[in-house]
Coordinates of C-alpha atoms and ligand atoms in Angstrom, one line a residue:
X1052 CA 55.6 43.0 60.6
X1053 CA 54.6 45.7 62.8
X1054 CA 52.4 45.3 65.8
X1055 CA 52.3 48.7 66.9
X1056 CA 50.0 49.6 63.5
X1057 CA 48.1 47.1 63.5
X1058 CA 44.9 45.9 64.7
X1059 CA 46.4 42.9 65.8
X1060 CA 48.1 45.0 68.3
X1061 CA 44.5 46.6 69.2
X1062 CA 43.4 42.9 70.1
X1063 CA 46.3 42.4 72.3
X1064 CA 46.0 45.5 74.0
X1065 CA 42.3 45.0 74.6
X1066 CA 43.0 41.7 76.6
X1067 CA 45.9 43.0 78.1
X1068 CA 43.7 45.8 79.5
X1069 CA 40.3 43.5 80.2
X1070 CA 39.8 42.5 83.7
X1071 CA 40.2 39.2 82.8
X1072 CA 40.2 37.0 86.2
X1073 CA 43.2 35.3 88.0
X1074 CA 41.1 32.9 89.8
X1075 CA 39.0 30.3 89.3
X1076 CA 35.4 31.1 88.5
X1077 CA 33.1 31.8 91.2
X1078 CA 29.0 30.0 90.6
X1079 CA 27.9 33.4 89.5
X1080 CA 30.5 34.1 86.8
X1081 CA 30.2 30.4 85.3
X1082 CA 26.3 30.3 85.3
X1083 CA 26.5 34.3 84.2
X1084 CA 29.2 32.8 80.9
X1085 CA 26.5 29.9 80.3
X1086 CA 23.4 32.1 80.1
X1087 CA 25.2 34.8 78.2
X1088 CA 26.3 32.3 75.5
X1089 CA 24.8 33.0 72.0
X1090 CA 23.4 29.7 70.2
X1091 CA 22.0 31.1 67.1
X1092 CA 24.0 32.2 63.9
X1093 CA 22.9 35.6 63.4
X1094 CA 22.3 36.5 59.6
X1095 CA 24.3 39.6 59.7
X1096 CA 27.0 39.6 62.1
X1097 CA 27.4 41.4 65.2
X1098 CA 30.5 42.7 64.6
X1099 CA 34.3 42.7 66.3
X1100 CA 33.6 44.7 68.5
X1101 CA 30.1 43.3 70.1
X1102 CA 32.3 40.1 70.2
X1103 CA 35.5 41.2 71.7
X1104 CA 33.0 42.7 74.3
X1105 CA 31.4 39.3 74.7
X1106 CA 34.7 37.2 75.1
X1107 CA 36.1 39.7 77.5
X1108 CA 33.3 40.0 79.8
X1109 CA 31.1 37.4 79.4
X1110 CA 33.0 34.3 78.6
X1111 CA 36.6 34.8 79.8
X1112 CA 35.3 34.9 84.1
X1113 CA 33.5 31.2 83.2
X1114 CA 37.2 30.3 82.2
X1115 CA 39.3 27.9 84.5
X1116 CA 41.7 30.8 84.8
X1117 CA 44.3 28.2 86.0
X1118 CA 47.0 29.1 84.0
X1119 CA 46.7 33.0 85.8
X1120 CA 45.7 31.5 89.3
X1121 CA 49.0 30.8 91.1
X1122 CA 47.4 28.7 93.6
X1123 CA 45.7 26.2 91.5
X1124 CA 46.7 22.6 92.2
X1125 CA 44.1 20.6 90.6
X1126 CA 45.0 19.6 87.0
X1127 CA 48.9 19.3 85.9
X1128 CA 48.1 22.6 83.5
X1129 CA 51.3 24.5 83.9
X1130 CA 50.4 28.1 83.2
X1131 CA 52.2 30.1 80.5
X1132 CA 55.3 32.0 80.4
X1133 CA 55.5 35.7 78.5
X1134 CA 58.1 34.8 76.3
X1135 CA 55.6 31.7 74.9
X1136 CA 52.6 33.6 75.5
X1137 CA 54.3 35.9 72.7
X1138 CA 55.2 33.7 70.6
X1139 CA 51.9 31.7 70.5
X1140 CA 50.1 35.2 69.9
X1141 CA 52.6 35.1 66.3
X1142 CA 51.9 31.9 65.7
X1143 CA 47.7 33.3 65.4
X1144 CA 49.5 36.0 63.2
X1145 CA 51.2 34.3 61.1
X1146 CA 49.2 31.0 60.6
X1147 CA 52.4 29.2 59.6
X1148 CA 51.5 25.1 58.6
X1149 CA 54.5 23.0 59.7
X1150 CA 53.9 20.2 57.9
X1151 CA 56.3 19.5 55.2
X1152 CA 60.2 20.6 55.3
X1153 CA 60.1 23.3 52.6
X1154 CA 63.3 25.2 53.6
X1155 CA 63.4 27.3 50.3
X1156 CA 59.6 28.1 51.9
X1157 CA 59.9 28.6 55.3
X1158 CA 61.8 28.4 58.5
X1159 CA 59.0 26.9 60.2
X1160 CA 60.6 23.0 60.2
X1161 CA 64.3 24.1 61.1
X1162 CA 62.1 26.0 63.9
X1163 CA 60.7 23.1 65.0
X1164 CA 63.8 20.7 64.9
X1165 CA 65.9 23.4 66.9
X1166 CA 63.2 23.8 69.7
X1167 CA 63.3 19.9 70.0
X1168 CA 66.8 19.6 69.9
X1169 CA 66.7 22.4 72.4
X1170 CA 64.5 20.3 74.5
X1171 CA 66.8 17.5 74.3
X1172 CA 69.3 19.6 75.7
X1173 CA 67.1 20.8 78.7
X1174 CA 66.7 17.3 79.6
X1175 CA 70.1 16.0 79.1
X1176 CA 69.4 13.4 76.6
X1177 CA 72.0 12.8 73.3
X1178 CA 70.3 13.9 70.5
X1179 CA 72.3 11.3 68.0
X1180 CA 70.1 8.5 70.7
X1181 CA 66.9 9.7 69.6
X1182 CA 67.0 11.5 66.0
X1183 CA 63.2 11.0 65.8
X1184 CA 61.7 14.1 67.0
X1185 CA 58.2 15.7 67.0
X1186 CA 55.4 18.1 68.6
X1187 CA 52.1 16.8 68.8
X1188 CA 48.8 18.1 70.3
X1189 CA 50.1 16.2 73.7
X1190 CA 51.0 13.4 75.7
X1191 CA 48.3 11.4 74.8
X1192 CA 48.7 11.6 71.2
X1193 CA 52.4 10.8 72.1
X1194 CA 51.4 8.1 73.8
X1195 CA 49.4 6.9 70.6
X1196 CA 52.5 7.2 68.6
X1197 CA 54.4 5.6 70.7
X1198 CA 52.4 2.4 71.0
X1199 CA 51.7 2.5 67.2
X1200 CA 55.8 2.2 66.5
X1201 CA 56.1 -0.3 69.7
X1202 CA 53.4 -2.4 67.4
X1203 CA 54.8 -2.1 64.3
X1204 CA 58.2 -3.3 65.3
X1205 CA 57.3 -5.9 67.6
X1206 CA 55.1 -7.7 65.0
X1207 CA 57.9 -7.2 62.3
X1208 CA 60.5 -8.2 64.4
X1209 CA 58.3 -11.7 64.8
X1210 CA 58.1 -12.3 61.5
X1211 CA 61.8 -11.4 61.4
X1212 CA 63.0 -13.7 63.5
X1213 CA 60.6 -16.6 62.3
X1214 CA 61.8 -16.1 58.7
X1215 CA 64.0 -13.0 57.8
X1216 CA 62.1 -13.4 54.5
X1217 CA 58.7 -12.5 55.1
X1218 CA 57.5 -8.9 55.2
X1219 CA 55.2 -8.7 58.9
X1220 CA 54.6 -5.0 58.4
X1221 CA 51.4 -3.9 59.9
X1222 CA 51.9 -0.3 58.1
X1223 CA 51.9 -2.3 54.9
X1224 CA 49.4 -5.5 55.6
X1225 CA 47.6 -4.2 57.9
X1226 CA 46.9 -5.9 61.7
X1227 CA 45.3 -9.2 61.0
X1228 CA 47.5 -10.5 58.1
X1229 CA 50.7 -9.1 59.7
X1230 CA 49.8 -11.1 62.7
X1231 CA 48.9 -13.9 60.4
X1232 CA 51.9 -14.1 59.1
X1233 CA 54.2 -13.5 62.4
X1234 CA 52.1 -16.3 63.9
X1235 CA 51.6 -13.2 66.5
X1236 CA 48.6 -13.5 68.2
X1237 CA 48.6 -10.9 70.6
X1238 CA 50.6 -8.0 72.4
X1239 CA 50.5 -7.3 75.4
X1240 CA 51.4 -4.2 77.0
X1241 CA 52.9 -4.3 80.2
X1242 CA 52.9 -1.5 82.5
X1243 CA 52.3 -0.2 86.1
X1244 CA 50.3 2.5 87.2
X1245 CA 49.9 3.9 83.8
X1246 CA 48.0 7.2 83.0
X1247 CA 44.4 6.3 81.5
X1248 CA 45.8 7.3 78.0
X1249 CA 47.3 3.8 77.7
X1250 CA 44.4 2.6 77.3
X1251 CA 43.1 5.1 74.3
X1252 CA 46.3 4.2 72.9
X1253 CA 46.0 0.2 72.9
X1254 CA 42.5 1.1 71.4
X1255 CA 43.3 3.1 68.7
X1256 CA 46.3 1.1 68.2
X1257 CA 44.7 -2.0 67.6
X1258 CA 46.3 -4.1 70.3
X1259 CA 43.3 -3.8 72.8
X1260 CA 42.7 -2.8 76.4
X1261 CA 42.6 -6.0 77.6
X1262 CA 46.2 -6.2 76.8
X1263 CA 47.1 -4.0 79.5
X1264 CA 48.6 -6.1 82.3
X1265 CA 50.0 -4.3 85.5
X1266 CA 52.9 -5.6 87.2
X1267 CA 53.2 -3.7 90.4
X1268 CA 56.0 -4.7 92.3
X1269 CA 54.0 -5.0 96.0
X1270 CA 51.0 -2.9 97.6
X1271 CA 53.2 -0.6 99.0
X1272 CA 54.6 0.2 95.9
X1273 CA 52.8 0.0 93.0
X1274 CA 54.3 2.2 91.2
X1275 CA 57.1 0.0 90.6
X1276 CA 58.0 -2.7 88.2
X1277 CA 58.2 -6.1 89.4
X1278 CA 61.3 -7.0 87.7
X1279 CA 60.6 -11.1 88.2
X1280 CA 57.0 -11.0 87.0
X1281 CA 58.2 -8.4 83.9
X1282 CA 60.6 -10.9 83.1
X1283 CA 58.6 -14.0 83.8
X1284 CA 55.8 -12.2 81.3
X1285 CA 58.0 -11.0 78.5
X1286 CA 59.5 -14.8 77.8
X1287 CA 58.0 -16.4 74.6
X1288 CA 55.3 -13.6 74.3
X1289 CA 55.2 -10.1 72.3
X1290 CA 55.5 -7.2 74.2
X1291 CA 55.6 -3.3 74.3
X1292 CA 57.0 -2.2 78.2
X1293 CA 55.5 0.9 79.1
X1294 CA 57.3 2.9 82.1
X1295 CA 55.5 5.8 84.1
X1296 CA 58.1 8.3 84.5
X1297 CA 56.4 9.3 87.2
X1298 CA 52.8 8.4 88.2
X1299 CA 50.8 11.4 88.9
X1300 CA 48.9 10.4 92.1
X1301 CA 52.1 10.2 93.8
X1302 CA 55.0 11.4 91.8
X1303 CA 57.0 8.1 92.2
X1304 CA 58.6 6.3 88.9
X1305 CA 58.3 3.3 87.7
X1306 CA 62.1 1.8 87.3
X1307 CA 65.9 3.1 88.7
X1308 CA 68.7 3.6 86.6
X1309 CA 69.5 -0.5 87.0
X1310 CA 66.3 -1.4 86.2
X1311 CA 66.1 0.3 83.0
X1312 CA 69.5 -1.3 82.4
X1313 CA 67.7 -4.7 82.9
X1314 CA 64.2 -3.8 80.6
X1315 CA 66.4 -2.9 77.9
X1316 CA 68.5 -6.2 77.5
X1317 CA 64.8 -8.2 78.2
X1318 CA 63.6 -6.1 75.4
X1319 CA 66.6 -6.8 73.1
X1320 CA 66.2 -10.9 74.1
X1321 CA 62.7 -10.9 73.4
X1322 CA 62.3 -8.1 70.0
X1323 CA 60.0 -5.8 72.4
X1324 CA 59.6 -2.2 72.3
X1325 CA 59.9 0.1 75.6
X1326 CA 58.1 3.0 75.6
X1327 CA 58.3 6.1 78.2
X1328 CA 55.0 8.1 79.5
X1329 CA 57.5 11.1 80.6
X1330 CA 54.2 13.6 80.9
X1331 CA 54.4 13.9 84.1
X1332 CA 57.9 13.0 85.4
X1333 CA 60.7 14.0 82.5
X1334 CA 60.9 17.2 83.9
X1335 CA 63.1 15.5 86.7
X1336 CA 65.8 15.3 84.4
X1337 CA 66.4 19.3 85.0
X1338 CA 67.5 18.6 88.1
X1339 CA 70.9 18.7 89.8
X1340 CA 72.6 15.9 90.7
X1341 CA 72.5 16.2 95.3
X1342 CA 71.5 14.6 98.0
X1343 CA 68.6 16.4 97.5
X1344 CA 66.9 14.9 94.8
X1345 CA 68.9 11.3 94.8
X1346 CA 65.4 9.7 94.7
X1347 CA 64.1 11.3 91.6
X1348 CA 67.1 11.0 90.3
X1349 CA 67.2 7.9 90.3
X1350 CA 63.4 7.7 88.7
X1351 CA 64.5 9.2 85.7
X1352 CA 67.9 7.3 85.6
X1353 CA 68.4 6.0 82.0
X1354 CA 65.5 6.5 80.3
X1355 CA 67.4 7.3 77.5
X1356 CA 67.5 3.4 76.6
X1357 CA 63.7 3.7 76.1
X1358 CA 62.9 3.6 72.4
X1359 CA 60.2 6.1 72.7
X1360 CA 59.7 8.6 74.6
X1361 CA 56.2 11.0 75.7
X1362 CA 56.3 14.0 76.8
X1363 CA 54.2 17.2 77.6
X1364 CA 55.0 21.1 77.2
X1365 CA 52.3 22.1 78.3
X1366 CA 51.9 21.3 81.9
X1367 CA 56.1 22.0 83.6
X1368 CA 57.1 23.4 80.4
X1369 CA 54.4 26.2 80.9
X1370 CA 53.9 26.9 76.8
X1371 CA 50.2 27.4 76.3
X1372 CA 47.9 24.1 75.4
X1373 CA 48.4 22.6 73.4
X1374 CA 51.4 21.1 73.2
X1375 CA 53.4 17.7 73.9
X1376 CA 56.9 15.9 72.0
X1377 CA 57.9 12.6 71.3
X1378 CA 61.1 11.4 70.8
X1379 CA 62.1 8.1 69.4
X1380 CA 65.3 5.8 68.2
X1381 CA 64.2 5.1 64.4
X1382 CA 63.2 7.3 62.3
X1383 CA 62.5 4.9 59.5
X1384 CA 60.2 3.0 61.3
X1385 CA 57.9 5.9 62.1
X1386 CA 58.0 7.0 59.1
X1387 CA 56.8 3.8 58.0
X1388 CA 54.1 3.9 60.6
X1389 CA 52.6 7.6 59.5
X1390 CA 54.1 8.1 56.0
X1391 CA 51.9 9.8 54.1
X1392 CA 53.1 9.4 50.7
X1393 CA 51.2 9.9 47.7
X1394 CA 51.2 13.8 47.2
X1395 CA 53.9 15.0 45.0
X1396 CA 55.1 17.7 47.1
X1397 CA 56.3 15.4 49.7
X1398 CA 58.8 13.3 47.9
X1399 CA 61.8 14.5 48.4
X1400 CA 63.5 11.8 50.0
X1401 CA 66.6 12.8 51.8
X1402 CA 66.2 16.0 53.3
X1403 CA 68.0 16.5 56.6
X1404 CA 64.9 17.4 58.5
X1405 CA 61.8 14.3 57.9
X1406 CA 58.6 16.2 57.4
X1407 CA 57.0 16.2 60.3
X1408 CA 53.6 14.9 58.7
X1409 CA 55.5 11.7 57.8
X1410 CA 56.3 11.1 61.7
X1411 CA 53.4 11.7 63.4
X1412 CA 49.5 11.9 63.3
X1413 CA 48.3 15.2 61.6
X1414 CA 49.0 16.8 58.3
X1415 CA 48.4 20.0 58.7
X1416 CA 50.0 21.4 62.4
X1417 CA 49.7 24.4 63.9
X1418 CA 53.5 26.1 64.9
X1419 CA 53.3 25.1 68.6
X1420 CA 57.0 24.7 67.9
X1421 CA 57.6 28.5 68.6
X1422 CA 56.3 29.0 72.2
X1423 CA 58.8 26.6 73.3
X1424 CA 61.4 27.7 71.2
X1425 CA 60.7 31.5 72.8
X1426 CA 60.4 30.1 76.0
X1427 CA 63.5 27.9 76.3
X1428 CA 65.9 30.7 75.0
X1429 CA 64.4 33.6 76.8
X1430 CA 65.0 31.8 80.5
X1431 CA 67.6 29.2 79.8
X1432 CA 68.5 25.8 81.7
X1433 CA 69.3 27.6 85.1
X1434 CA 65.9 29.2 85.3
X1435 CA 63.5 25.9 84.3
X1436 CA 65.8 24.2 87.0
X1437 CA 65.1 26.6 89.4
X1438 CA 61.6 26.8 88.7
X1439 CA 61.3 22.7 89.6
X1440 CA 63.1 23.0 92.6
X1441 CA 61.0 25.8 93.6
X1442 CA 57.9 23.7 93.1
X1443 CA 59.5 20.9 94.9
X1444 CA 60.3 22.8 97.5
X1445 CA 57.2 23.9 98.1
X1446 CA 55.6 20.5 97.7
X1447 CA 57.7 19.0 100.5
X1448 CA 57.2 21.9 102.8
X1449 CA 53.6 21.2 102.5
X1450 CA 54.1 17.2 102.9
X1451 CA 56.3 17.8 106.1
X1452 CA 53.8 20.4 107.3
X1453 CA 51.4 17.5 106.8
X1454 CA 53.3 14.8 108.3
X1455 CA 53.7 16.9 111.4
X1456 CA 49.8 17.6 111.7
X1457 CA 47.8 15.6 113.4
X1458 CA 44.1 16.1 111.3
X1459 CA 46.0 15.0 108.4
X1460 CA 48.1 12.0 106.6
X1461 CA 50.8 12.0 104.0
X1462 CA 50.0 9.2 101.0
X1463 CA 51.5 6.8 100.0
X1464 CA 54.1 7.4 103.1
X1465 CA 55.6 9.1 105.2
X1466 CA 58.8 9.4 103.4
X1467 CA 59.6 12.9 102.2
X1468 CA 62.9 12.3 99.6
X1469 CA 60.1 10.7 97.2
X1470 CA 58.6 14.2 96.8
X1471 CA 58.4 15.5 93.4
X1472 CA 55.9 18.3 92.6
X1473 CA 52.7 16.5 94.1
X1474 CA 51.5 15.8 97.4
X1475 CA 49.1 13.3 98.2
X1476 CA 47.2 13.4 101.4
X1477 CA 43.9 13.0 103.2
X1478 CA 42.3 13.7 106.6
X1479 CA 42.5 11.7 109.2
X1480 CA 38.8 12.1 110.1
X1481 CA 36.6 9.6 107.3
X1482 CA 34.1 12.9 107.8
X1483 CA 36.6 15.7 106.9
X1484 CA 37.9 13.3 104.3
X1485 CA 35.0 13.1 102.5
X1486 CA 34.2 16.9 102.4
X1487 CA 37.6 18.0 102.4
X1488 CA 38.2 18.7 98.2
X1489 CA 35.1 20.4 97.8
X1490 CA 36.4 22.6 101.3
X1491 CA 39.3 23.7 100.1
X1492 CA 38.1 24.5 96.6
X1493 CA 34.9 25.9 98.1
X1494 CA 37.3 28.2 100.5
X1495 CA 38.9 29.5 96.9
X1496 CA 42.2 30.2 98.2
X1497 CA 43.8 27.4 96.8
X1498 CA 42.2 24.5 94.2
X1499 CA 43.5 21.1 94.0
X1500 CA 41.6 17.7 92.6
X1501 CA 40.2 14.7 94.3
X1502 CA 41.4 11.1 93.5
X1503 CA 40.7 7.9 94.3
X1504 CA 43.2 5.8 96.4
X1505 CA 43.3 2.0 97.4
X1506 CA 39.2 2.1 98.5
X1507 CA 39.2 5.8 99.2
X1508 CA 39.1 9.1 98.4
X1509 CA 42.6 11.6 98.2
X1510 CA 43.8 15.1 97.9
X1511 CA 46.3 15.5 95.7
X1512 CA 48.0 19.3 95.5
X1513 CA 50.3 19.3 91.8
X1514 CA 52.6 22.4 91.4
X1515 CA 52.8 23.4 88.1
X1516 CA 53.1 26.9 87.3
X1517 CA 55.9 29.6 87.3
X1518 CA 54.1 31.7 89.4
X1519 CA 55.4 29.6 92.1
X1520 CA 56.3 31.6 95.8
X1521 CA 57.3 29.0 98.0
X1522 CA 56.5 31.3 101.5
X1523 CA 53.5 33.2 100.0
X1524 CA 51.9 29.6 98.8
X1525 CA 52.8 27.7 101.4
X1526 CA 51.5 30.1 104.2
X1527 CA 48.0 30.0 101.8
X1528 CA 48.2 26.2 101.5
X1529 CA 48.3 26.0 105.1
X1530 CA 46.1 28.5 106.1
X1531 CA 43.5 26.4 103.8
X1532 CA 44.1 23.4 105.4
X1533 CA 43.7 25.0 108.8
X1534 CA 40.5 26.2 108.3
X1535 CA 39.2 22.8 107.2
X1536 CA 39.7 20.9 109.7
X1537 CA 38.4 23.8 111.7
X1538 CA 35.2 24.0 109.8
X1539 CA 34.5 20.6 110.7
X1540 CA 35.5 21.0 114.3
Ligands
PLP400 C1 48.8 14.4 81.5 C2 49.3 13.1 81.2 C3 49.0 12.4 80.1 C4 48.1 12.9 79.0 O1 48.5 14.1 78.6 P1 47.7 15.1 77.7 O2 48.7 16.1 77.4 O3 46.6 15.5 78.5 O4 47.2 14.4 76.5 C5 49.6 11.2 79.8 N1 50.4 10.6 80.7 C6 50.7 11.2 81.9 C7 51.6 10.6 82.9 C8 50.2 12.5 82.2 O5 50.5 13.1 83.3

């Protein structure tokens, strides 16, 4: 293939060469994208270029532009690297399906299973532990997985151990007469602090909302497991454990290193299923072991003994959307879960990679595979762990900065080795507080999101992109905040 002929390589250079914005859109450009936009399907079309002309100028300034913007805090987004913003553009090109492991066919699976196994290695976790590995469209459909496999086993593993005769597979028999059979008559899915997902996922799943129950260890830290109550819960009752690995108001995790320890032998006593929301937090695992980062550390701390396991690419990875990974322990089970037998072309039984359309929830996938793939090899393990202590860094030199200020107050605490890539704050003045996001967004310097803590309204400031500068950002950062409090003076 050759890009330098082709008119694929005309597109490219086009939005290379395009204006396209680095900041957020302004009122004008978003309200100038929405009137522009064309509602009706012309009979004859208007051609490439009236629509290349179109997307470049009209559309693309009414686009977040977060990924390009290195000072926007608001959503996790990550932005995207140049190696995976390469790749994704051959992905488009090539229009590879990675559904079915063809290797006689395609590359595209063996792809797929090295960038995992790559991924594995980023985060130091044995590959052999979890064998099951996928990409899916993101954390929440990882999460959906996830909770899917913790449903199936702990209703089979009822029936198990009520009568290692009888078959309790939901896959097979579907929820109510699986249940009817286990003598299961609920699961409930225990949990603190959990991203909203968790409750799509106990939807979909079939296990309900109202089986959520959060166990937060005291006000002060809710983020945490109370290990008492978890136990307390789990005893005689059927239960999927679902760890935040970290929470993403704060950044703090759910369990230590010991606690895991402890969930895992309550699991195995009572047949439940642990699952990991990593999204936000598995990114930790990069890190090197100091002083340093002893407190995150010890938040990711074997998470390996989970039995699944979320995780997003596309917000610290920085691989265009969309794109998250699951990993998990059993491979049979899953496939049990989102088989999809029937078509002829799928049977081959034993192949050394499963297809991925048995494991998870689409047939046809698109090659996200590749971005990471490009990504991971073109800057290594040294440069994705320099890029999180980077945005570390410059998260806690903005939280001390804040501690030290007197307009504004560090949330939850005051206690600086917690901080990950996030910082959660709010001014001390209830009248500042309540203007504040919309002043610092307004101010367009830097863009972060409101959210709501214990009765009130916080700031929260999440570092996600490469284009990280500790002393440019922080001096913008600051000089934001500044002029907030004196806009209100
Ligand atoms: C972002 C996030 C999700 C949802 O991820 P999507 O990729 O948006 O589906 C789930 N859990 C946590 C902790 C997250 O931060």
């Amino acid at each position: 293939m050759s890009f330098d002929t082709d008119s694929e390589a005309q597109h490219l250079k086009d939005f290379t060469n395009a204006a396209v914005s680095d900041s957020v859109p302004t009122k004008e450009s978003l309200q100038h994208a929405t009137d522009s936009l064309i509602v009706s399907l012309p009979e004859d079309g208007l051609g490439i270029n009236r629509i290349k002309d179109h997307i470049l100028n009209d559309l693309a300034p009414g686009f977040t532009g977060s990924s390009r913007c290195p000072t926007y805090y608001a959503f996790t987004t990550g932005a995207v690297t140049d190696a995976a913003l390469f790749a994704d553009w051959v992905v488009s090109t090539v229009d590879q399906n990675v559904h079915v492991h063809l290797p006689k066919d395609t590359v595209a699976t063996a792809v797929e299973d090295s960038a995992l196994r790559l991924l594995q290695q980023l985060l130091n976790l044995d590959e052999s532990r979890h064998p099951s590995r996928l990409f899916t469209t993101g954390a929440t459909a990882s999460n959906v997985i996830g909770i899917a496999l913790g449903r199936e086993f702990v209703i089979s593993e009822a029936g198990r151990r009520k009568s290692p005769a009888i078959n309790t597979s939901v896959a097979e028999l579907g929820v109510l007469e699986a249940c009817f059979q286990a003598e299961v008559t609920g699961i409930q899915i225990l949990a603190t602090m959990p991203h909203s997902s968790i409750y799509k996922a106990a939807s979909a799943a079939g296990i309900g909302r109202d089986s959520v129950v959060l166990l937060p260890l005291s006000e002060d830290e809710p983020w945490r497991f109370d290990l008492d109550a978890l136990a307390e819960r789990m005893s005689g009752k059927h239960t999927i454990v679902w760890i935040s690995a970290g929470e993403l108001c704060t950044g703090r995790f759910a369990t230590t290193g010991l606690e895991m320890t402890c969930i895992r032998s309550l699991a195995d006593q009572h047949g439940a299923w642990v699952h990991v929301d990593g999204a936000f937090g598995l990114q930790t695992l990069v890190l090197p072991q100091t002083e340093e980062y002893k407190a995150l550390n010890d938040g990711v701390r074997s998470l390996e003994l989970a039995d699944s396991i979320t995780g997003d690419a596309h917000k610290l990875l920085n691989v265009p959307y969309d794109c998250g990974f699951f990993f998990a322990r059993n491979v049979a089970l899953q496939q049990t879960v989102f088989g999809n037998p029937g078509a002829a072309y799928l049977s081959a039984a034993a192949l050394s990679i499963p297809s991925p359309l048995n494991l998870g929830l689409e047939n046809s996938r698109r090659f996200r595979a590749l971005p990471v793939y490009a990504s991971l090899l073109a800057y290594g393990r040294a440069w994705h762990s320099d890029l999180l202590q980077r945005q570390i860094a410059l998260a806690r030199r903005v939280a001390s900065y804040i501690v030290d200020s007197t307009a504004y107050e560090l949330l939850p605490n005051d206690d600086l080795s917690h901080i990950y890539m996030v910082v959660l704050f709010r001014a001390r003045s209830v009248s500042l507080n309540e203007r504040l996001v919309s002043l610092l967004n307004e101010s367009r310097e830097i863009h972060i999101s409101a959210l709501p803590w214990k009765g009130s309204t916080a700031a929260r400031i999440a570092v996600g992109t490469w284009r990280v500068e500790v002393e440019r950002d922080f001096g913008l950062i600051v000089k934001a905040l500044d002029a907030a409090v004196d806009d209100t003076a």
